[in-house]
PDB file of C-alpha atoms in Angstrom:
ATOM      1  CA  MET A 285     -31.801  79.654  30.645  1.00 56.00           C
ATOM      2  CA  ALA A 286     -32.934  76.532  29.608  1.00 63.00           C
ATOM      3  CA  ASP A 287     -35.678  74.372  31.233  1.00 70.00           C
ATOM      4  CA  THR A 288     -34.117  72.125  33.530  1.00 74.00           C
ATOM      5  CA  SER A 289     -37.039  70.406  34.851  1.00 77.00           C
ATOM      6  CA  SER A 290     -35.927  66.809  32.885  1.00 79.00           C
ATOM      7  CA  TYR A 291     -32.486  66.917  34.026  1.00 87.00           C
ATOM      8  CA  LYS A 292     -31.726  64.086  36.191  1.00 88.00           C
ATOM      9  CA  VAL A 293     -29.051  62.654  38.779  1.00 88.00           C
ATOM     10  CA  GLY A 294     -27.068  60.080  37.235  1.00 89.00           C
ATOM     11  CA  LEU A 295     -24.811  57.359  38.442  1.00 89.00           C
ATOM     12  CA  VAL A 296     -21.730  56.465  36.477  1.00 90.00           C
ATOM     13  CA  LEU A 297     -21.559  52.781  36.282  1.00 91.00           C
ATOM     14  CA  SER A 298     -18.722  52.447  34.157  1.00 89.00           C
ATOM     15  CA  VAL A 299     -16.049  54.642  31.968  1.00 87.00           C
ATOM     16  CA  ASP A 300     -14.430  53.594  28.765  1.00 86.00           C
ATOM     17  CA  ASP A 301     -11.744  55.809  27.719  1.00 83.00           C
ATOM     18  CA  LYS A 302     -11.774  56.127  23.803  1.00 77.00           C
ATOM     19  CA  SER A 303      -9.775  58.283  21.631  1.00 70.00           C
ATOM     20  CA  SER A 304     -11.380  60.339  18.548  1.00 61.00           C
ATOM     21  CA  LYS A 305      -9.987  61.543  15.440  1.00 62.00           C
ATOM     22  CA  GLY A 306      -9.248  65.237  16.903  1.00 64.00           C
ATOM     23  CA  GLY A 307      -6.628  63.669  19.620  1.00 66.00           C
ATOM     24  CA  LYS A 308      -9.287  64.322  22.216  1.00 73.00           C
ATOM     25  CA  THR A 309      -9.576  61.726  24.655  1.00 80.00           C
ATOM     26  CA  LEU A 310     -13.581  60.712  25.171  1.00 85.00           C
ATOM     27  CA  LYS A 311     -15.318  58.742  27.700  1.00 85.00           C
ATOM     28  CA  ALA A 312     -18.091  56.311  27.056  1.00 88.00           C
ATOM     29  CA  CYS A 313     -19.881  56.442  30.375  1.00 89.00           C
ATOM     30  CA  SER A 314     -22.815  53.944  31.248  1.00 90.00           C
ATOM     31  CA  VAL A 315     -24.963  55.821  33.374  1.00 90.00           C
ATOM     32  CA  ASP A 316     -27.860  54.965  35.525  1.00 89.00           C
ATOM     33  CA  ILE A 317     -30.720  57.740  35.566  1.00 87.00           C
ATOM     34  CA  GLY A 318     -33.478  55.780  37.417  1.00 84.00           C
ATOM     35  CA  ASN A 319     -34.612  54.061  34.315  1.00 84.00           C
ATOM     36  CA  GLU A 320     -34.982  50.199  33.704  1.00 84.00           C
ATOM     37  CA  GLU A 321     -31.522  50.111  31.633  1.00 87.00           C
ATOM     38  CA  PRO A 322     -28.793  52.773  31.795  1.00 88.00           C
ATOM     39  CA  VAL A 323     -27.857  55.287  29.170  1.00 89.00           C
ATOM     40  CA  THR A 324     -24.605  55.976  27.450  1.00 89.00           C
ATOM     41  CA  VAL A 325     -23.116  59.458  27.749  1.00 88.00           C
ATOM     42  CA  VAL A 326     -20.101  60.099  25.742  1.00 88.00           C
ATOM     43  CA  THR A 327     -18.086  63.252  27.045  1.00 86.00           C
ATOM     44  CA  ALA A 328     -14.733  64.893  27.353  1.00 84.00           C
ATOM     45  CA  ALA A 329     -15.174  65.874  30.615  1.00 83.00           C
ATOM     46  CA  SER A 330     -12.251  65.324  32.844  1.00 80.00           C
ATOM     47  CA  ASN A 331     -13.677  64.933  36.129  1.00 83.00           C
ATOM     48  CA  VAL A 332     -15.933  61.609  35.100  1.00 85.00           C
ATOM     49  CA  ARG A 333     -15.470  58.559  37.518  1.00 85.00           C
ATOM     50  CA  GLU A 334     -16.995  55.192  37.872  1.00 90.00           C
ATOM     51  CA  GLY A 335     -19.175  55.949  41.021  1.00 89.00           C
ATOM     52  CA  SER A 336     -19.513  59.633  40.151  1.00 86.00           C
ATOM     53  CA  ARG A 337     -23.077  61.351  40.564  1.00 89.00           C
ATOM     54  CA  ILE A 338     -23.396  63.614  37.825  1.00 89.00           C
ATOM     55  CA  VAL A 339     -26.325  65.821  36.337  1.00 87.00           C
ATOM     56  CA  ILE A 340     -27.215  64.816  33.177  1.00 89.00           C
ATOM     57  CA  ALA A 341     -29.798  66.180  30.417  1.00 85.00           C
ATOM     58  CA  PRO A 342     -31.046  62.996  28.841  1.00 86.00           C
ATOM     59  CA  VAL A 343     -32.678  62.881  25.312  1.00 86.00           C
ATOM     60  CA  GLY A 344     -35.623  65.145  24.958  1.00 83.00           C
ATOM     61  CA  SER A 345     -34.373  67.909  27.292  1.00 80.00           C
ATOM     62  CA  THR A 346     -33.477  71.236  26.509  1.00 80.00           C
ATOM     63  CA  ILE A 347     -30.361  72.958  26.673  1.00 79.00           C
ATOM     64  CA  ILE A 348     -28.782  76.320  25.593  1.00 74.00           C
ATOM     65  CA  ASN A 349     -26.341  75.906  22.725  1.00 70.00           C
ATOM     66  CA  ASP A 350     -22.793  77.809  22.508  1.00 69.00           C
ATOM     67  CA  GLU A 351     -25.051  80.286  20.303  1.00 73.00           C
ATOM     68  CA  GLY A 352     -27.388  81.007  23.146  1.00 71.00           C
ATOM     69  CA  GLU A 353     -30.225  79.348  21.689  1.00 76.00           C
ATOM     70  CA  GLU A 354     -32.459  76.566  22.995  1.00 80.00           C
ATOM     71  CA  GLN A 355     -31.767  73.229  21.305  1.00 80.00           C
ATOM     72  CA  THR A 356     -33.362  69.993  22.216  1.00 83.00           C
ATOM     73  CA  LEU A 357     -31.250  67.077  22.824  1.00 80.00           C
ATOM     74  CA  THR A 358     -31.490  64.187  20.628  1.00 82.00           C
ATOM     75  CA  LYS A 359     -29.826  60.846  20.476  1.00 86.00           C
ATOM     76  CA  ALA A 360     -26.356  61.672  18.474  1.00 84.00           C
ATOM     77  CA  THR A 361     -23.064  60.024  17.431  1.00 82.00           C
ATOM     78  CA  VAL A 362     -19.921  61.326  19.444  1.00 82.00           C
ATOM     79  CA  GLY A 363     -16.817  60.073  17.918  1.00 79.00           C
ATOM     80  CA  GLY A 364     -18.208  56.997  16.564  1.00 80.00           C
ATOM     81  CA  ILE A 365     -20.177  56.197  19.595  1.00 82.00           C
ATOM     82  CA  PRO A 366     -23.973  56.640  20.069  1.00 85.00           C
ATOM     83  CA  SER A 367     -24.521  59.113  23.431  1.00 87.00           C
ATOM     84  CA  GLU A 368     -28.052  59.143  24.711  1.00 87.00           C
ATOM     85  CA  GLY A 369     -27.450  62.292  26.639  1.00 86.00           C
ATOM     86  CA  MET A 370     -25.263  65.118  28.171  1.00 86.00           C
ATOM     87  CA  PHE A 371     -23.743  65.780  31.066  1.00 85.00           C
ATOM     88  CA  CYS A 372     -24.214  69.309  32.529  1.00 82.00           C
ATOM     89  CA  ASP A 373     -21.693  71.841  33.844  1.00 79.00           C
ATOM     90  CA  ALA A 374     -22.610  74.251  36.675  1.00 77.00           C
ATOM     91  CA  ARG A 375     -23.170  77.350  34.179  1.00 76.00           C
ATOM     92  CA  MET A 376     -26.022  74.968  32.347  1.00 76.00           C
ATOM     93  CA  LEU A 377     -27.948  74.570  35.649  1.00 75.00           C
ATOM     94  CA  GLY A 378     -27.643  78.192  36.317  1.00 73.00           C
ATOM     95  CA  TRP A 379     -25.455  77.753  39.575  1.00 71.00           C
ATOM     96  CA  GLY A 380     -23.317  80.770  38.356  1.00 70.00           C
ATOM     97  CA  SER A 381     -19.859  79.608  39.399  1.00 65.00           C
ATOM     98  CA  GLY A 382     -17.999  76.593  37.680  1.00 64.00           C
ATOM     99  CA  SER A 383     -15.787  75.578  34.804  1.00 66.00           C
ATOM    100  CA  ALA A 384     -17.171  75.211  31.210  1.00 69.00           C
ATOM    101  CA  GLY A 385     -16.990  71.555  30.263  1.00 69.00           C
ATOM    102  CA  ILE A 386     -16.423  70.283  33.900  1.00 77.00           C
ATOM    103  CA  ALA A 387     -19.351  68.040  34.890  1.00 80.00           C
ATOM    104  CA  ALA A 388     -21.587  69.278  37.761  1.00 77.00           C
ATOM    105  CA  GLN A 389     -21.366  66.735  40.541  1.00 82.00           C
ATOM    106  CA  VAL A 390     -23.672  66.051  43.380  1.00 81.00           C
ATOM    107  CA  PRO A 391     -23.298  64.340  46.977  1.00 82.00           C
ATOM    108  CA  ASP A 392     -24.387  60.783  47.703  1.00 84.00           C
ATOM    109  CA  SER A 393     -27.346  61.999  49.132  1.00 85.00           C
ATOM    110  CA  PHE A 394     -28.971  62.339  45.610  1.00 84.00           C
ATOM    111  CA  ASN A 395     -30.266  59.019  44.109  1.00 84.00           C
ATOM    112  CA  PRO A 396     -30.406  58.214  40.332  1.00 85.00           C
ATOM    113  CA  GLY A 397     -33.435  59.775  38.562  1.00 83.00           C
ATOM    114  CA  ASP A 398     -33.491  62.469  41.227  1.00 83.00           C
ATOM    115  CA  ALA A 399     -33.983  66.227  40.207  1.00 81.00           C
ATOM    116  CA  PRO A 400     -30.997  67.989  40.378  1.00 82.00           C
ATOM    117  CA  PRO A 401     -30.318  70.593  43.461  1.00 77.00           C
ATOM    118  CA  LYS A 402     -31.633  74.410  42.208  1.00 76.00           C
ATOM    119  CA  THR A 403     -28.351  75.668  43.739  1.00 74.00           C
ATOM    120  CA  LYS A 404     -24.756  74.303  43.905  1.00 76.00           C
ATOM    121  CA  PRO A 405     -24.167  72.097  46.342  1.00 73.00           C
ATOM    122  CA  GLY A 406     -21.901  73.434  49.175  1.00 67.00           C
ATOM    123  CA  ALA A 407     -22.513  76.743  48.026  1.00 54.00           C
ATOM    124  CA  PRO A 408     -22.811  79.621  50.653  1.00 50.00           C
ATOM    125  CA  GLY A 409     -26.734  79.652  51.867  1.00 50.00           C
ATOM    126  CA  SER A 410     -27.397  76.390  50.541  1.00 49.00           C
ATOM    127  CA  LYS A 411     -29.539  73.834  52.629  1.00 49.00           C
ATOM    128  CA  SER A 412     -26.904  70.938  52.443  1.00 45.00           C
ATOM    129  CA  GLU A 413     -24.041  72.790  53.502  1.00 42.00           C
ATOM    130  CA  GLU A 414     -25.891  74.094  56.727  1.00 43.00           C
ATOM    131  CA  ALA A 415     -26.906  70.741  57.504  1.00 46.00           C
ATOM    132  CA  SER A 416     -23.472  69.046  56.844  1.00 48.00           C
ATOM    133  CA  VAL A 417     -21.032  71.920  59.023  1.00 50.00           C
ATOM    134  CA  PRO A 418     -21.160  71.358  62.552  1.00 53.00           C
ATOM    135  CA  SER A 419     -20.842  74.247  64.439  1.00 56.00           C
ATOM    136  CA  VAL A 420     -17.423  74.428  66.419  1.00 62.00           C
ATOM    137  CA  GLU A 421     -15.753  76.483  68.561  1.00 60.00           C
ATOM    138  CA  VAL A 422     -12.396  77.843  66.686  1.00 60.00           C
ATOM    139  CA  GLN A 423      -9.113  78.439  68.865  1.00 60.00           C
ATOM    140  CA  GLY A 424      -6.219  80.522  67.567  1.00 61.00           C
ATOM    141  CA  LEU A 425      -3.676  78.792  65.848  1.00 64.00           C
ATOM    142  CA  PHE A 426      -1.069  79.818  68.456  1.00 67.00           C
ATOM    143  CA  GLU A 427      -1.719  80.175  72.331  1.00 68.00           C
ATOM    144  CA  LYS A 428      -0.677  83.231  74.604  1.00 73.00           C
ATOM    145  CA  LYS A 429       2.392  81.734  76.384  1.00 80.00           C
ATOM    146  CA  LEU A 430       1.754  82.046  80.254  1.00 81.00           C
ATOM    147  CA  SER A 431       4.249  84.463  82.160  1.00 87.00           C
ATOM    148  CA  LYS A 432       6.246  83.044  85.294  1.00 90.00           C
ATOM    149  CA  GLU A 433       3.679  84.391  87.606  1.00 92.00           C
ATOM    150  CA  GLU A 434       0.722  83.060  85.836  1.00 90.00           C
ATOM    151  CA  LYS A 435       2.202  79.257  85.820  1.00 91.00           C
ATOM    152  CA  LYS A 436       2.844  79.704  89.790  1.00 94.00           C
ATOM    153  CA  ALA A 437      -1.054  80.529  90.209  1.00 94.00           C
ATOM    154  CA  LEU A 438      -2.096  78.098  87.799  1.00 92.00           C
ATOM    155  CA  ALA A 439       0.030  75.269  89.858  1.00 94.00           C
ATOM    156  CA  ALA A 440      -1.289  76.623  93.141  1.00 95.00           C
ATOM    157  CA  LYS A 441      -4.706  76.527  91.939  1.00 95.00           C
ATOM    158  CA  LYS A 442      -4.189  72.544  90.620  1.00 94.00           C
ATOM    159  CA  ARG A 443      -2.800  71.708  94.007  1.00 95.00           C
ATOM    160  CA  GLU A 444      -5.507  73.345  96.085  1.00 95.00           C
ATOM    161  CA  GLU A 445      -8.483  71.761  93.798  1.00 94.00           C
ATOM    162  CA  LYS A 446      -6.448  68.456  94.540  1.00 93.00           C
ATOM    163  CA  ARG A 447      -6.224  69.033  97.913  1.00 93.00           C
ATOM    164  CA  LYS A 448     -10.264  69.464  98.159  1.00 93.00           C
ATOM    165  CA  ALA A 449     -10.780  66.466  96.064  1.00 91.00           C
ATOM    166  CA  LYS A 450      -8.783  64.528  98.812  1.00 90.00           C
ATOM    167  CA  GLU A 451     -10.753  65.988 101.636  1.00 90.00           C
ATOM    168  CA  ALA A 452     -13.822  65.133 100.077  1.00 88.00           C
ATOM    169  CA  ALA A 453     -12.956  61.643  99.470  1.00 87.00           C
ATOM    170  CA  ALA A 454     -11.579  61.278 103.057  1.00 85.00           C
ATOM    171  CA  GLU A 455     -14.874  62.819 104.357  1.00 83.00           C
ATOM    172  CA  GLY A 456     -17.131  60.334 101.958  1.00 76.00           C
ATOM    173  CA  ASP A 457     -14.966  57.329 103.500  1.00 73.00           C
ATOM    174  CA  SER A 458     -15.817  58.024 107.136  1.00 64.00           C
TER     175      SER A 458
END
């Protein structure tokens, strides 16, 4: 696995759709990674939108290429557009599951320039899920219908409670 210590969380500031010679739609994205100036990243990932928080491997980072070899990212021209990094997918980050070519997104609690989480946000056992999911008692989808006798007993109980509440109110007034 590649060294992910130089990877950063990036905030997509703008997305410009570009078409390439191969017919594949490319997106030129302006991304804030915590530096003074935003960087341009060219991608074909379909889930990249303005405002997305995505993990990026900036120029100088190490990635694993398709042949399984480590490679240092350099500034490259993709579809005639200079690109200064690469959006990471879940597999590149060692998160296990995830589609290849789908940019790994992180929650809004991560700021541009932050290090990406070690585990996939929302994955079982990750701290972010435990903190964000409140414990709630789940009731069944269907409730048992009361029998005629149960309905009568419930009505009698409610009448008795109402009578006691009236008596307590009357005693409090006197």
